Coordinates of C-alpha atoms and ligand atoms in Angstrom, one line a residue:
X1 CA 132.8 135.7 106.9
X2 CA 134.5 132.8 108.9
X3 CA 132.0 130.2 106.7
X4 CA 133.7 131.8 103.6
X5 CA 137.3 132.3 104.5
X6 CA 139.9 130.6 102.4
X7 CA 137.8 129.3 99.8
X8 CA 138.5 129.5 96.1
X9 CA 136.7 128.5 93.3
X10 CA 136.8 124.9 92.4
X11 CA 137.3 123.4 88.7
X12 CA 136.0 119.9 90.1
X13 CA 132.9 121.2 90.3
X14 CA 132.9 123.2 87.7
X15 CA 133.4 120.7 85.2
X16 CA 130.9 118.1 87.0
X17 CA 128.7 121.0 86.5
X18 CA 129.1 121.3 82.6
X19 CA 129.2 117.9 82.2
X20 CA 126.4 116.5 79.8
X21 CA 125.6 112.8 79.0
X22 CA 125.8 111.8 75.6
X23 CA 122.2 109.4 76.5
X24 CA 119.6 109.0 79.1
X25 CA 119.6 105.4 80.3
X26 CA 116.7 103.2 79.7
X27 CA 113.7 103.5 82.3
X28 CA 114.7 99.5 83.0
X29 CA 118.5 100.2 83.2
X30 CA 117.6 103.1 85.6
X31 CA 115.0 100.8 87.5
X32 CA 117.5 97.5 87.7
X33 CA 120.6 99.4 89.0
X34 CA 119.1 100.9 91.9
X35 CA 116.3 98.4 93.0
X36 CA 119.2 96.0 94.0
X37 CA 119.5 93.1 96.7
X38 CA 122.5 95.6 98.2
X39 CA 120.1 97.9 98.6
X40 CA 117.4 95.8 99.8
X41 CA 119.2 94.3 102.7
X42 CA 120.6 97.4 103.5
X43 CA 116.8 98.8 104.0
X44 CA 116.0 96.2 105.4
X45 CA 119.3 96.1 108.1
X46 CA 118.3 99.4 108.9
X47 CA 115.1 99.4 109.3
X48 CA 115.4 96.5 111.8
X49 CA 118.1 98.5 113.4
X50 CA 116.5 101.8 114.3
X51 CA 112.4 100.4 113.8
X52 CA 111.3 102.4 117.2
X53 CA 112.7 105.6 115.7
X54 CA 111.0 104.6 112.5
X55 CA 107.9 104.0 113.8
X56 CA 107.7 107.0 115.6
X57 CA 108.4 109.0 112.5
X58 CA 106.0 107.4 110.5
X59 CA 103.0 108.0 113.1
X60 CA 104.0 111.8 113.2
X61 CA 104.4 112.1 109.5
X62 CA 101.8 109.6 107.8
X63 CA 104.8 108.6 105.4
X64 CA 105.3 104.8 105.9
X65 CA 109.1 104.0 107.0
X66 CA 109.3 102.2 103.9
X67 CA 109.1 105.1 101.3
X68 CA 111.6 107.1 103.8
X69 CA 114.0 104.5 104.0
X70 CA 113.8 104.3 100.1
X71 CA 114.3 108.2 99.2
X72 CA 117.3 107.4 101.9
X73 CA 118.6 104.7 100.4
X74 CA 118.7 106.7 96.7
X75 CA 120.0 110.1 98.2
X76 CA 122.9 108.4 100.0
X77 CA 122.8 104.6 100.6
X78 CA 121.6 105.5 103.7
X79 CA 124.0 107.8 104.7
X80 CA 127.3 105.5 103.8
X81 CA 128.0 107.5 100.6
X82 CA 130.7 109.7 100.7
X83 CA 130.3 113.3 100.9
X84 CA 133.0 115.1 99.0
X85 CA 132.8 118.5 99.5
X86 CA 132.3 121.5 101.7
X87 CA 128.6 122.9 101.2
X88 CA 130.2 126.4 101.2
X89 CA 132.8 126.0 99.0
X90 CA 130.7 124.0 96.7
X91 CA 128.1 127.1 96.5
X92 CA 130.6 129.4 95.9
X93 CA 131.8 127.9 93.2
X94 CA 128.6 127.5 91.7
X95 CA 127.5 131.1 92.5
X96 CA 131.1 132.3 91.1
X97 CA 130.7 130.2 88.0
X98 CA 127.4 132.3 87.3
X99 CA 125.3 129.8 85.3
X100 CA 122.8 129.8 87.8
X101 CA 124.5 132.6 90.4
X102 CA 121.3 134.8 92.2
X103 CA 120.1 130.5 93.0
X104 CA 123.3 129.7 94.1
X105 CA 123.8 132.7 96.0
X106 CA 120.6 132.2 98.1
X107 CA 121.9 128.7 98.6
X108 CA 124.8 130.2 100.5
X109 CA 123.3 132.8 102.5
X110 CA 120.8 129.9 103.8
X111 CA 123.9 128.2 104.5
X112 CA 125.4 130.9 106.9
X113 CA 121.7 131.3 108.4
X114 CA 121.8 127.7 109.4
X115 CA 125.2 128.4 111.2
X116 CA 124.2 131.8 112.7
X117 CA 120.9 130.2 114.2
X118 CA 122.9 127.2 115.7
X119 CA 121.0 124.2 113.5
X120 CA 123.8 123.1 112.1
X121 CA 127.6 122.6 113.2
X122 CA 129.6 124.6 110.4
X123 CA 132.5 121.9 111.1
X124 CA 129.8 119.6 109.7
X125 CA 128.6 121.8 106.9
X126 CA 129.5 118.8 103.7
X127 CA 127.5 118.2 100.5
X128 CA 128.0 116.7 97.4
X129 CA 129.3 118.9 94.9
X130 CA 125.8 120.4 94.3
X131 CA 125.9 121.9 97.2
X132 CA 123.2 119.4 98.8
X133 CA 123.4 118.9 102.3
X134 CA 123.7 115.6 104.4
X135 CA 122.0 112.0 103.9
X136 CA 118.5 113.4 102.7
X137 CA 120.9 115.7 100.2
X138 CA 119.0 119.0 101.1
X139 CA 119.6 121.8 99.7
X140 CA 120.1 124.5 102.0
X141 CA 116.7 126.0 101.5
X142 CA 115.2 123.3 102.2
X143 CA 117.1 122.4 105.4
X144 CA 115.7 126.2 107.0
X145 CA 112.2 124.9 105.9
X146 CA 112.3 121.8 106.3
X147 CA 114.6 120.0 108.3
X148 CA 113.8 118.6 111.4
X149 CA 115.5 118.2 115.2
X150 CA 113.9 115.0 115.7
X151 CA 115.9 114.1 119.4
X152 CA 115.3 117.5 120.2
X153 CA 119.2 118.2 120.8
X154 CA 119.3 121.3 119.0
X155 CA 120.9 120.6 116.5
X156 CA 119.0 119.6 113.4
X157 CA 121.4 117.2 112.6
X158 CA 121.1 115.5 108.9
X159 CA 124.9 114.4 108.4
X160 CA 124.4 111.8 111.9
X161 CA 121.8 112.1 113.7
X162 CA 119.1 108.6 111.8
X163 CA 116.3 109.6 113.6
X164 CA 116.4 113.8 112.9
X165 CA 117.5 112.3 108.9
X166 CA 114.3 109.9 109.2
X167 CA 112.3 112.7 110.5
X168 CA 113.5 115.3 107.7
X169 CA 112.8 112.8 104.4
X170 CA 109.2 112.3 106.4
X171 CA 108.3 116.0 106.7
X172 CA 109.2 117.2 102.9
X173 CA 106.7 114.1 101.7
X174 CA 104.4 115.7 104.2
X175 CA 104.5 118.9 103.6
X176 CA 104.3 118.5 100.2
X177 CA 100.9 116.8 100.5
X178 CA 101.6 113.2 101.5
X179 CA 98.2 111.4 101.5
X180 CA 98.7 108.5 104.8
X181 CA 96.9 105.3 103.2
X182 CA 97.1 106.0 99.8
X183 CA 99.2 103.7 97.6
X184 CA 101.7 105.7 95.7
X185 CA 101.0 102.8 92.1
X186 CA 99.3 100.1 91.1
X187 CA 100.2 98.1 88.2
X188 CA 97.7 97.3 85.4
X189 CA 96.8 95.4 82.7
X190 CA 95.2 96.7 79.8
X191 CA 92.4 95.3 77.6
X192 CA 93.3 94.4 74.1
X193 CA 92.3 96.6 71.5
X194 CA 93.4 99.4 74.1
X195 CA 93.9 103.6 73.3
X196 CA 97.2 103.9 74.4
X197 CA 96.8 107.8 74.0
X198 CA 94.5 107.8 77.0
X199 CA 98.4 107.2 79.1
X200 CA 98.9 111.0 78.7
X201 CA 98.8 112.1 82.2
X202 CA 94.6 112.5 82.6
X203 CA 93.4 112.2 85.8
X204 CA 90.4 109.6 86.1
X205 CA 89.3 107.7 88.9
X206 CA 90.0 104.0 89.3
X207 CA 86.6 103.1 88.7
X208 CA 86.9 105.1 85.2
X209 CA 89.9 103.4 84.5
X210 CA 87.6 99.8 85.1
X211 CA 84.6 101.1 83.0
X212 CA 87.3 101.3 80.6
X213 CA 88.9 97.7 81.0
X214 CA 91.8 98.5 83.0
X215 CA 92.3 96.1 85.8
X216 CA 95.0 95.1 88.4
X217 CA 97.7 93.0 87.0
X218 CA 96.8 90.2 89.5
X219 CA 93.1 89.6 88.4
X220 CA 90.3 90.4 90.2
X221 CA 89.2 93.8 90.8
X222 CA 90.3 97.1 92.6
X223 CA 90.2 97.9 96.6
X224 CA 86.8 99.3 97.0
X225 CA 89.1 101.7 98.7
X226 CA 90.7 103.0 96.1
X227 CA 88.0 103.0 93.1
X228 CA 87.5 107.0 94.0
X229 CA 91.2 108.1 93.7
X230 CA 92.3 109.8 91.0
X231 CA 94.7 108.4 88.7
X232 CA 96.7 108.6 85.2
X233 CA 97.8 106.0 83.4
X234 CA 101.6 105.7 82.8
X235 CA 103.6 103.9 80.7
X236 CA 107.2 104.1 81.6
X237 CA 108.5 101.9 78.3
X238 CA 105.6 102.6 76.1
X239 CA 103.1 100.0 75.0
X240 CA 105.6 97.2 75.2
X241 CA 105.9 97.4 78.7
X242 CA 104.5 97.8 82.3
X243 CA 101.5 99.4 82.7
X244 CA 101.0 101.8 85.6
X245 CA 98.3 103.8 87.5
X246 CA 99.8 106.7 89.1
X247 CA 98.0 108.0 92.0
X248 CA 98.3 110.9 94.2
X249 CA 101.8 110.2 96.4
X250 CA 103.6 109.1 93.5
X251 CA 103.5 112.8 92.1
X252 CA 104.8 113.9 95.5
X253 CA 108.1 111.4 96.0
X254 CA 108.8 113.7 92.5
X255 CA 108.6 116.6 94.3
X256 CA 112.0 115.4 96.1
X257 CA 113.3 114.3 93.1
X258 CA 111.8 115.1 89.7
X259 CA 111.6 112.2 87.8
X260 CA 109.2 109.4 87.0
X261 CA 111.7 106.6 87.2
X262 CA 113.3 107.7 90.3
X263 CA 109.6 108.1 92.5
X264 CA 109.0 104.5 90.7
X265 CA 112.1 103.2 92.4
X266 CA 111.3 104.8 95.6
X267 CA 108.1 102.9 95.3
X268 CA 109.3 99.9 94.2
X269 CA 112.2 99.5 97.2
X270 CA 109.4 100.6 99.8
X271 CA 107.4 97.1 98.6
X272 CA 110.7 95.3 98.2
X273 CA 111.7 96.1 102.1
X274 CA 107.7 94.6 103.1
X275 CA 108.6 91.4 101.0
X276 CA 105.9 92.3 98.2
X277 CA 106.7 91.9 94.1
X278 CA 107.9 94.1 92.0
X279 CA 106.3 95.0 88.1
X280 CA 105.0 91.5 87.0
X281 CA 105.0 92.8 83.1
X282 CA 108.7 92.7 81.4
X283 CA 110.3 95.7 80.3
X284 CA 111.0 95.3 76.3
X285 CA 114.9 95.8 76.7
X286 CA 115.4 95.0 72.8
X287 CA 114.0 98.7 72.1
X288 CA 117.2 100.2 73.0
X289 CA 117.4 103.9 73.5
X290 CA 118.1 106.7 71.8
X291 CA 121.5 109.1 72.3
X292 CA 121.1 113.0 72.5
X293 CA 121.7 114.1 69.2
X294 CA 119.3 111.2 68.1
X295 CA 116.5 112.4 69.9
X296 CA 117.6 116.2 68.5
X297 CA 117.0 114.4 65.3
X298 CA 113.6 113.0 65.7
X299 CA 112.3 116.4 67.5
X300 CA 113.7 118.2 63.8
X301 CA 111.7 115.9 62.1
X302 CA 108.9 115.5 63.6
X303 CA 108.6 119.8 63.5
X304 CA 109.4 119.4 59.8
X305 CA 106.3 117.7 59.8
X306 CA 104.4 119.8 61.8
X307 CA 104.1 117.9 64.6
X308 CA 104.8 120.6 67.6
X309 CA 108.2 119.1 69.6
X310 CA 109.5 122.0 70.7
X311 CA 112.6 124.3 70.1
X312 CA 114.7 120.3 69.5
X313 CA 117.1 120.3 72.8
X314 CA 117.6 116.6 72.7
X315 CA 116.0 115.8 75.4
X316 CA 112.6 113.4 75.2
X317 CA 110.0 115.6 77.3
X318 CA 106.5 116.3 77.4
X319 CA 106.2 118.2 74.1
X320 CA 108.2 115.7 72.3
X321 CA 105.8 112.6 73.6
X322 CA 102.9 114.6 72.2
X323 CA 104.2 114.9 68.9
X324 CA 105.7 111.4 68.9
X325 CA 101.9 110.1 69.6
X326 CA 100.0 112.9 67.1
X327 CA 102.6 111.1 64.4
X328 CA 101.9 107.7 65.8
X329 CA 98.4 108.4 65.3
X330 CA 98.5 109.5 62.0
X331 CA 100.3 105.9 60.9
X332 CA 97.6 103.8 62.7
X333 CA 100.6 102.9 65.8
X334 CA 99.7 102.4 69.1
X335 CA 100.2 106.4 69.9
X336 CA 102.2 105.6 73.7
X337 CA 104.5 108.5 72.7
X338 CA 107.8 105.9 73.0
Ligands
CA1 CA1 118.9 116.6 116.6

């Protein structure tokens, strides 16, 4: 009752909510506005600020400090972006709107189970206007599964507390099968003359992936360590671009979030914190992208020609990749589904 009192329904978030946008950025827009040397240093600044916590964490968890202080850094600059709202009056409104109300509606009653168990200080409760919760932006599901009391105060406290936020990000990777030791990508290069349409998400093992000419992007050949692994081959900008071997870990930083682009930038801030490079291969930026209704386009005709895209929503997903590389195929292209 008292987490609810006073609240009415908010048209802010109602109209964030039904907001749609007219394009997806481009994988390498995406990639170069986030991987920046703001948020470098400020990985790096905190990393050498709290590195005992961090440590600790890490040796608990398996997940090194690096990935965690990258999922932090995207969820909430490390904790220095703003939160807006009040997690219960954002879940309201979500619940009241009624898109999505029996999902919202569990959100909230997780809410007031935090408060009723003591976890959480309901003076504290703020989100962004999803409804999601602190600096590792959990919804509050997740926080009753998930969140941790790392200083054992209490209080399992994601909005302050760096070491119990550091602790949190470390335990969802974990739980959700974080393999310690494993690398989360490797970059590639591929052998001229290459089938690009063995990048559609098949699993094979790095030393497949050699048989078949695909070696690191440096030269020489793969860790003996990792030739067992099991890996697909990703191309985040099609056959013009980076090549990528996926393994394992990177399908579990999508668990937090999920998107290809956003575990590669998770990825790709965790090596820039250590000092190591990012892609070597370009991304070919004079493709361009397409807009919404463009995309609705090319699904249409692509099913006109009976190439299976899907009920056309717009959107470029699985389904549309397929038939993009079945009508590749058919016109001797490289078939990379871009
Ligand atoms: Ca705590």
């Amino acid at each position: 009752g008292r987490l609810l009192s006073g609240i009415t329904p908010d048209p802010r978030i109602v109209e964030l909510d039904q907001r749609q946008p007219e394009f997806v950025s481009p994988v390498w827009d995406y990639v170069t506005n986030r991987v920046t040397a703001n948020r470098i240093d400020g990985g790096r600044n905190l990393k050498a600020a709290i590195n005992p916590t961090l440590e600790a964490v890490q040796a608990r968890y398996g997940v090194p400090s690096g990935i965690i202080l990258g999922v932090w850094g995207l969820e909430s600059n490390y904790g220095e972006a703003a939160l807006n709202y009040s997690a219960a009056a954002a879940l309201a409104t979500l619940a009241h709107e009624g898109r999505r109300r029996a999902q919202f509606e569990g959100y909230l009653l997780a809410l007031a189970e935090m408060v009723e168990r003591g976890l959480a200080d309901p003076a504290q409760l703020r989100s962004s206007w999803a409804g999601a919760l602190g600096q590792p932006q959990f919804m509050p599901d997740v926080y009753l599964t998930t969140a941790v009391d790392f200083d054992n105060d209490g209080r399992r406290d994601i909005w302050n507390n760096r070491g119990d936020v550091a602790a949190s990000i470390a335990h969802y990777l974990s739980d959700r099968g974080w393999r310690a030791n494993e690398p989360v990508f490797e970059e590639a290069r591929l052998p001229s003359g290459f089938d690009y349409a063995l990048a559609d998400g098949t699993l094979r093992t790095v030393a497949d992936w050699a048989e078949r000419g695909v070696a690191p992007i440096g030269g020489g050949a793969w860790p003996e360590a990792h030739l067992g692994l099991q890996a697909q081959l990703f191309l985040p900008a099609g056959a013009q671009g980076p090549a990528l071997l996926l393994h394992h870990n990177f399908g579990v930083i999508r668990r937090y979030n999920n998107s290809d682009r956003y575990a590669l930038v998770v990825a790709l801030l965790a090596r820039a914190f250590d000092g190591r490079e990012g892609l070597v291969q370009s991304w070919p930026r004079q493709l361009g992208s397409l807009t919404r209704e463009q995309i609705l386009e090319l699904q249409t005709l692509l099913n006109g020609l009976g190439y299976q895209a899907g009920e056309p929503d717009g959107l470029f997903g699985s389904r549309t990749r397929t038939a993009v590389r079945g009508f590749q195929t058919s016109q001797n292209l490289a078939a990379d589904g871009f």
